[in-house]
mmCIF file of C-alpha atoms in Angstrom:
data_model
loop_
_atom_site.group_PDB
_atom_site.id
_atom_site.type_symbol
_atom_site.label_atom_id
_atom_site.label_comp_id
_atom_site.label_asym_id
_atom_site.label_seq_id
_atom_site.Cartn_x
_atom_site.Cartn_y
_atom_site.Cartn_z
ATOM 1 C CA MET A 1071 75.561 59.626 -17.254
ATOM 2 C CA LYS A 1072 73.876 61.126 -20.400
ATOM 3 C CA LEU A 1073 70.261 60.158 -20.892
ATOM 4 C CA GLN A 1074 70.840 59.629 -24.642
ATOM 5 C CA TYR A 1075 73.553 57.193 -23.849
ATOM 6 C CA LEU A 1076 71.321 55.274 -21.484
ATOM 7 C CA LEU A 1077 68.491 55.112 -24.205
ATOM 8 C CA PHE A 1078 70.885 53.955 -26.894
ATOM 9 C CA LEU A 1079 72.403 51.314 -24.431
ATOM 10 C CA PHE A 1080 68.854 50.056 -23.795
ATOM 11 C CA ILE A 1081 67.998 49.651 -27.562
ATOM 12 C CA VAL A 1082 71.325 47.703 -28.029
ATOM 13 C CA LEU A 1083 70.454 45.442 -25.202
ATOM 14 C CA ILE A 1084 66.812 44.821 -26.177
ATOM 15 C CA MET A 1085 67.820 43.752 -29.622
ATOM 16 C CA SER A 1086 69.602 40.795 -28.047
ATOM 17 C CA ALA A 1087 67.103 40.105 -25.414
ATOM 18 C CA CYS A 1088 66.601 37.549 -24.117
ATOM 19 C CA MET A 1089 52.297 41.643 -12.632
ATOM 20 C CA TRP A 1090 53.977 40.254 -10.222
ATOM 21 C CA GLY A 1091 51.384 39.561 -7.342
ATOM 22 C CA THR A 1092 51.084 39.609 -3.581
ATOM 23 C CA PRO A 1093 53.550 37.430 -1.734
ATOM 24 C CA LYS A 1094 52.700 33.726 -1.917
ATOM 25 C CA LYS A 1095 54.257 30.223 -1.554
ATOM 26 C CA GLN A 1096 52.459 28.460 -4.344
ATOM 27 C CA ALA A 1097 50.897 29.738 -7.579
ATOM 28 C CA SER A 1098 47.489 28.517 -8.434
ATOM 29 C CA GLY A 1099 46.818 25.878 -11.062
ATOM 30 C CA ILE A 1100 50.154 24.185 -10.962
ATOM 31 C CA THR A 1101 50.864 20.396 -10.619
ATOM 32 C CA THR A 1102 52.461 18.697 -7.780
ATOM 33 C CA ASP A 1103 55.980 18.152 -6.741
ATOM 34 C CA THR A 1104 56.783 21.793 -7.096
ATOM 35 C CA LEU A 1105 59.163 24.206 -5.471
ATOM 36 C CA ALA A 1106 57.931 26.346 -2.772
ATOM 37 C CA TYR A 1107 58.549 30.105 -3.217
ATOM 38 C CA SER A 1108 57.513 33.427 -1.802
ATOM 39 C CA TYR A 1109 57.803 36.905 -3.301
ATOM 40 C CA HIS A 1110 60.028 39.689 -2.014
ATOM 41 C CA THR A 1111 59.996 43.396 -2.795
ATOM 42 C CA ILE A 1112 63.011 45.975 -2.812
ATOM 43 C CA LYS A 1113 61.976 49.667 -3.083
ATOM 44 C CA HIS A 1114 63.992 52.804 -2.916
ATOM 45 C CA ARG A 1115 62.623 56.324 -3.319
ATOM 46 C CA ALA A 1116 64.831 59.274 -4.275
ATOM 47 C CA SER A 1117 65.835 61.756 -1.435
ATOM 48 C CA ASP A 1118 63.587 64.465 -2.701
ATOM 49 C CA CYS A 1119 60.429 62.294 -2.651
ATOM 50 C CA GLY A 1120 59.317 63.552 0.836
ATOM 51 C CA THR A 1121 55.643 62.851 1.398
ATOM 52 C CA LYS A 1122 54.861 62.673 -2.427
ATOM 53 C CA PRO A 1123 53.150 59.535 -3.672
ATOM 54 C CA ASP A 1124 55.350 57.172 -5.728
ATOM 55 C CA SER A 1125 53.554 58.564 -8.926
ATOM 56 C CA GLY A 1126 54.975 61.953 -8.070
ATOM 57 C CA CYS A 1127 58.554 61.315 -7.609
ATOM 58 C CA THR A 1128 61.587 58.926 -8.628
ATOM 59 C CA VAL A 1129 61.153 55.454 -7.489
ATOM 60 C CA ALA A 1130 62.713 52.157 -8.261
ATOM 61 C CA GLU A 1131 61.179 48.739 -7.269
ATOM 62 C CA VAL A 1132 61.870 45.186 -7.940
ATOM 63 C CA ILE A 1133 59.520 42.243 -6.965
ATOM 64 C CA TYR A 1134 60.892 38.592 -7.317
ATOM 65 C CA PRO A 1135 60.304 35.028 -6.207
ATOM 66 C CA GLU A 1136 62.644 33.305 -3.766
ATOM 67 C CA PHE A 1137 62.554 29.610 -4.141
ATOM 68 C CA LYS A 1138 63.165 27.416 -1.072
ATOM 69 C CA ASN A 1139 66.429 25.489 -1.008
ATOM 70 C CA SER A 1140 67.220 26.529 -4.705
ATOM 71 C CA LYS A 1141 70.175 28.927 -4.538
ATOM 72 C CA THR A 1142 71.300 28.252 -8.140
ATOM 73 C CA LEU A 1143 67.823 29.042 -9.460
ATOM 74 C CA ASN A 1144 67.580 32.093 -7.242
ATOM 75 C CA ASP A 1145 70.929 33.383 -8.375
ATOM 76 C CA SER A 1146 70.026 32.948 -11.984
ATOM 77 C CA VAL A 1147 66.789 34.857 -11.729
ATOM 78 C CA LYS A 1148 68.335 37.671 -9.748
ATOM 79 C CA ASN A 1149 71.231 38.010 -12.264
ATOM 80 C CA ARG A 1150 68.800 38.285 -14.957
ATOM 81 C CA LEU A 1151 66.865 40.912 -13.288
ATOM 82 C CA PHE A 1152 70.028 42.777 -12.383
ATOM 83 C CA ASN A 1153 70.947 42.823 -16.095
ATOM 84 C CA LEU A 1154 67.572 43.542 -17.520
ATOM 85 C CA PHE A 1155 68.450 47.090 -18.664
ATOM 86 C CA TRP A 1156 72.235 47.117 -18.771
ATOM 87 C CA ALA A 1157 75.136 44.888 -19.500
ATOM 88 C CA ASP A 1158 76.959 42.919 -16.769
ATOM 89 C CA THR A 1159 80.297 44.549 -16.363
ATOM 90 C CA THR A 1160 81.401 42.509 -13.310
ATOM 91 C CA PRO A 1161 83.573 39.413 -13.461
ATOM 92 C CA GLU A 1162 81.047 37.281 -11.761
ATOM 93 C CA ALA A 1163 77.277 37.116 -12.184
ATOM 94 C CA ASP A 1164 75.903 39.989 -9.977
ATOM 95 C CA THR A 1165 72.867 38.991 -7.895
ATOM 96 C CA ASP A 1166 72.633 41.948 -5.479
ATOM 97 C CA LEU A 1167 69.255 43.411 -6.204
ATOM 98 C CA GLN A 1168 69.654 46.147 -3.577
ATOM 99 C CA LYS A 1169 72.577 47.187 -5.725
ATOM 100 C CA TYR A 1170 70.410 47.130 -8.787
ATOM 101 C CA VAL A 1171 67.713 49.285 -7.328
ATOM 102 C CA SER A 1172 70.070 51.821 -5.583
ATOM 103 C CA GLY A 1173 72.202 52.074 -8.745
ATOM 104 C CA PHE A 1174 69.033 53.531 -10.622
ATOM 105 C CA ILE A 1175 68.271 55.925 -7.950
ATOM 106 C CA ASN A 1176 72.078 57.123 -7.727
ATOM 107 C CA ILE A 1177 71.985 57.868 -11.423
ATOM 108 C CA TYR A 1178 68.980 60.243 -10.763
ATOM 109 C CA GLU A 1179 70.452 61.725 -7.561
ATOM 110 C CA GLN A 1180 73.793 62.451 -9.534
ATOM 111 C CA ASN A 1181 72.012 64.142 -12.431
ATOM 112 C CA LYS A 1182 68.769 65.687 -10.915
ATOM 113 C CA ASN A 1183 70.074 69.175 -11.106
ATOM 114 C CA SER A 1184 71.355 68.982 -14.593
ATOM 115 C CA ALA A 1185 69.380 70.651 -17.393
ATOM 116 C CA ASP A 1186 68.513 67.278 -18.845
ATOM 117 C CA VAL A 1187 66.938 65.874 -15.732
ATOM 118 C CA LYS A 1188 65.796 68.696 -13.590
ATOM 119 C CA GLY A 1189 62.043 68.463 -12.939
ATOM 120 C CA ARG A 1190 61.779 64.939 -14.418
ATOM 121 C CA ILE A 1191 60.701 61.878 -12.650
ATOM 122 C CA PHE A 1192 62.527 58.591 -13.256
ATOM 123 C CA THR A 1193 60.805 55.272 -12.957
ATOM 124 C CA LEU A 1194 62.121 51.622 -12.685
ATOM 125 C CA THR A 1195 59.834 48.751 -12.068
ATOM 126 C CA SER A 1196 61.204 45.166 -12.491
ATOM 127 C CA GLY A 1197 60.035 41.767 -11.509
ATOM 128 C CA ALA A 1198 60.030 38.110 -12.064
ATOM 129 C CA LYS A 1199 56.850 36.295 -12.141
ATOM 130 C CA VAL A 1200 56.291 32.478 -11.969
ATOM 131 C CA ILE A 1201 54.147 31.271 -14.878
ATOM 132 C CA ARG A 1202 54.105 27.612 -14.327
ATOM 133 C CA GLN A 1203 55.975 24.790 -12.554
ATOM 134 C CA ASP A 1204 55.861 21.019 -12.231
ATOM 135 C CA SER A 1205 58.118 18.291 -11.130
ATOM 136 C CA SER A 1206 60.666 19.023 -13.783
ATOM 137 C CA LEU A 1207 59.981 22.449 -15.016
ATOM 138 C CA VAL A 1208 59.744 26.086 -13.768
ATOM 139 C CA THR A 1209 58.936 28.989 -16.132
ATOM 140 C CA LEU A 1210 59.057 32.651 -15.512
ATOM 141 C CA GLU A 1211 58.665 36.000 -17.111
ATOM 142 C CA ILE A 1212 61.300 38.564 -16.211
ATOM 143 C CA SER A 1213 60.017 42.041 -16.885
ATOM 144 C CA GLY A 1214 60.627 45.676 -16.384
ATOM 145 C CA TYR A 1215 59.783 49.231 -17.254
ATOM 146 C CA MET A 1216 62.246 52.072 -17.194
ATOM 147 C CA PHE A 1217 61.626 55.834 -17.783
ATOM 148 C CA GLN A 1218 64.355 58.416 -17.722
ATOM 149 C CA GLY A 1219 62.779 61.185 -19.713
ATOM 150 C CA GLY A 1220 62.206 61.362 -23.375
ATOM 151 C CA ALA A 1221 59.112 60.586 -25.468
ATOM 152 C CA HIS A 1222 58.268 57.328 -23.704
ATOM 153 C CA GLY A 1223 59.679 54.754 -21.399
ATOM 154 C CA ALA A 1224 61.292 51.478 -22.329
ATOM 155 C CA SER A 1225 59.812 47.987 -21.601
ATOM 156 C CA ILE A 1226 61.363 44.528 -21.749
ATOM 157 C CA THR A 1227 60.429 40.865 -21.108
ATOM 158 C CA CYS A 1228 62.711 38.021 -20.980
ATOM 159 C CA LEU A 1229 61.286 34.535 -20.870
ATOM 160 C CA PHE A 1230 63.055 31.907 -18.688
ATOM 161 C CA ASN A 1231 62.728 28.161 -18.379
ATOM 162 C CA TRP A 1232 64.459 26.036 -15.662
ATOM 163 C CA ASN A 1233 64.936 22.303 -15.411
ATOM 164 C CA THR A 1234 64.671 21.513 -11.762
ATOM 165 C CA LYS A 1235 66.116 18.147 -12.061
ATOM 166 C CA ALA A 1236 69.169 19.156 -13.985
ATOM 167 C CA ASN A 1237 69.371 22.442 -12.101
ATOM 168 C CA LYS A 1238 70.065 24.440 -15.188
ATOM 169 C CA VAL A 1239 68.605 26.907 -17.736
ATOM 170 C CA ILE A 1240 66.746 25.211 -20.548
ATOM 171 C CA SER A 1241 68.099 26.146 -24.071
ATOM 172 C CA LEU A 1242 66.542 25.269 -27.507
ATOM 173 C CA SER A 1243 69.323 22.760 -28.017
ATOM 174 C CA ASP A 1244 68.078 20.928 -24.851
ATOM 175 C CA ILE A 1245 64.713 20.340 -26.694
ATOM 176 C CA PHE A 1246 65.379 19.900 -30.207
ATOM 177 C CA ALA A 1247 67.337 17.311 -32.099
ATOM 178 C CA LYS A 1248 70.848 18.314 -33.850
ATOM 179 C CA ASP A 1249 70.550 20.634 -36.800
ATOM 180 C CA TYR A 1250 66.960 21.653 -35.951
ATOM 181 C CA GLU A 1251 67.420 25.417 -36.731
ATOM 182 C CA ALA A 1252 66.554 25.721 -40.424
ATOM 183 C CA LYS A 1253 63.380 23.566 -40.338
ATOM 184 C CA LEU A 1254 62.242 25.214 -37.043
ATOM 185 C CA ASN A 1255 62.721 28.705 -38.722
ATOM 186 C CA GLU A 1256 60.828 27.544 -41.916
ATOM 187 C CA ILE A 1257 57.969 26.380 -39.854
ATOM 188 C CA ALA A 1258 58.061 29.585 -37.715
ATOM 189 C CA ASP A 1259 58.186 31.751 -40.659
ATOM 190 C CA THR A 1260 54.947 30.214 -41.936
ATOM 191 C CA ILE A 1261 53.128 30.827 -38.672
ATOM 192 C CA PHE A 1262 54.648 34.378 -38.467
ATOM 193 C CA ARG A 1263 53.437 35.194 -41.923
ATOM 194 C CA LYS A 1264 49.859 34.005 -41.279
ATOM 195 C CA GLN A 1265 49.786 35.876 -38.004
ATOM 196 C CA GLU A 1266 50.988 39.092 -39.693
ATOM 197 C CA HIS A 1267 48.632 38.696 -42.675
ATOM 198 C CA LEU A 1268 51.538 38.152 -45.058
ATOM 199 C CA SER A 1269 51.771 36.196 -48.073
ATOM 200 C CA ASP A 1270 54.471 33.568 -48.631
ATOM 201 C CA THR A 1271 56.314 35.857 -50.961
ATOM 202 C CA SER A 1272 55.884 39.256 -49.058
ATOM 203 C CA SER A 1273 59.219 41.147 -48.350
ATOM 204 C CA LEU A 1274 60.051 41.727 -44.687
ATOM 205 C CA ALA A 1275 62.319 44.807 -45.658
ATOM 206 C CA ARG A 1276 59.771 47.589 -45.177
ATOM 207 C CA ASP A 1277 57.995 46.781 -41.901
ATOM 208 C CA TYR A 1278 60.375 44.640 -39.912
ATOM 209 C CA PHE A 1279 63.914 44.770 -38.611
ATOM 210 C CA PHE A 1280 65.146 41.177 -39.266
ATOM 211 C CA LYS A 1281 68.629 40.840 -40.318
ATOM 212 C CA ASN A 1282 69.086 40.717 -44.055
ATOM 213 C CA ASN A 1283 65.354 40.969 -44.268
ATOM 214 C CA GLN A 1284 65.041 37.211 -43.532
ATOM 215 C CA PHE A 1285 62.791 35.870 -40.686
ATOM 216 C CA ALA A 1286 64.450 34.282 -37.746
ATOM 217 C CA LEU A 1287 63.524 33.211 -34.355
ATOM 218 C CA ASN A 1288 65.258 34.508 -31.338
ATOM 219 C CA ASP A 1289 66.079 32.488 -28.150
ATOM 220 C CA ASN A 1290 63.566 34.316 -25.961
ATOM 221 C CA PHE A 1291 61.080 31.585 -25.452
ATOM 222 C CA LEU A 1292 58.805 29.955 -22.984
ATOM 223 C CA VAL A 1293 57.831 26.194 -22.493
ATOM 224 C CA THR A 1294 53.988 26.177 -22.543
ATOM 225 C CA PRO A 1295 51.592 23.138 -22.404
ATOM 226 C CA VAL A 1296 50.552 23.885 -26.081
ATOM 227 C CA GLY A 1297 53.839 25.007 -27.655
ATOM 228 C CA LEU A 1298 56.838 27.098 -27.562
ATOM 229 C CA ARG A 1299 56.061 30.770 -27.070
ATOM 230 C CA PHE A 1300 58.582 33.179 -28.623
ATOM 231 C CA LEU A 1301 58.582 36.726 -27.832
ATOM 232 C CA TYR A 1302 60.137 39.715 -29.541
ATOM 233 C CA ASN A 1303 60.595 42.970 -27.585
ATOM 234 C CA GLN A 1304 59.919 46.420 -28.654
ATOM 235 C CA TYR A 1305 62.534 47.688 -31.327
ATOM 236 C CA GLU A 1306 63.616 44.132 -31.861
ATOM 237 C CA ILE A 1307 61.715 43.366 -35.142
ATOM 238 C CA LYS A 1308 59.240 46.302 -35.296
ATOM 239 C CA PRO A 1309 59.085 49.900 -34.353
ATOM 240 C CA TYR A 1310 58.366 50.900 -30.773
ATOM 241 C CA SER A 1311 54.798 51.844 -31.455
ATOM 242 C CA ALA A 1312 54.074 48.218 -32.531
ATOM 243 C CA GLY A 1313 54.956 46.859 -29.015
ATOM 244 C CA GLN A 1314 55.857 43.287 -28.281
ATOM 245 C CA THR A 1315 55.184 40.308 -30.693
ATOM 246 C CA ASN A 1316 54.306 36.904 -29.467
ATOM 247 C CA LEU A 1317 54.597 33.873 -31.653
ATOM 248 C CA LEU A 1318 53.365 30.416 -30.519
ATOM 249 C CA ILE A 1319 54.758 27.335 -32.262
ATOM 250 C CA PRO A 1320 52.478 24.541 -31.582
ATOM 251 C CA TYR A 1321 54.144 21.206 -30.585
ATOM 252 C CA THR A 1322 51.951 19.506 -33.413
ATOM 253 C CA LYS A 1323 53.973 21.417 -36.028
ATOM 254 C CA ILE A 1324 57.324 20.547 -34.631
ATOM 255 C CA LYS A 1325 56.891 17.115 -33.065
ATOM 256 C CA SER A 1326 59.394 15.498 -35.519
ATOM 257 C CA LEU A 1327 62.239 17.920 -34.491
ATOM 258 C CA LEU A 1328 61.879 17.434 -30.838
ATOM 259 C CA LEU A 1329 64.082 15.325 -28.675
ATOM 260 C CA PRO A 1330 62.530 12.430 -26.618
ATOM 261 C CA HIS A 1331 62.404 12.454 -22.798
ATOM 262 C CA THR A 1332 62.758 16.346 -22.341
ATOM 263 C CA VAL A 1333 60.638 18.712 -20.250
ATOM 264 C CA VAL A 1334 58.177 19.158 -23.090
ATOM 265 C CA ALA A 1335 57.691 15.395 -23.550
ATOM 266 C CA GLN A 1336 54.802 15.522 -20.980
ATOM 267 C CA TYR A 1337 52.800 17.813 -23.430
ATOM 268 C CA ILE A 1338 53.211 15.661 -26.564
ATOM 269 C CA LYS A 1339 50.487 13.392 -27.454
#
């Protein structure tokens, strides 16, 4: 597989995007009635690593939480990890993280003697980290870093919210009342411009990649105690050098748009 194609594929995927610690069963600072979990690691080294340290050869590693008696949640997290850097081409959601890790190593093994790859070190580090959980909600960050040559590697973070009572991923439509989009974007635009030190009339054409040069939220968000945190990955709205962009929309600004009795209700005063 050509390196240029892999980089192009990553950029396409990141535009529609959506730390890990030592093994443990409960994260600190969470409330009661939570799901028990422990972290697991899958790690493969290339055949030519020998006695070299991980920093000196091609290595792929993924670290992820396994929740007790929560197969649907576990499969959903694993599938998102599996497809973090490439599209899902299988008819069913793939959750085989051994395949995910070995697939990356196989790309290196198949190309390591080619002119494009010889002498280079590939790196893949991916993981899912539990951020917070309570009796109705689990939130995670699913992140990864991939390097296959070139000027720099590629990073991506997908935010993940799970309703433990409904046993499903939480979407924005689960939180907001009907026809919320325009007003939410208007509020978020104001916050974004203040954060970016832009006036109300400043054009977004020069320094940002928004479609039609109009601000828009994505669906890569995390439910937090103080508001909804949206994250734009590298290349999504800014050049690579600008890194990721986080945007917090406080509940106080969007209270009138929120549905009652949802997972965010506990944070609304």
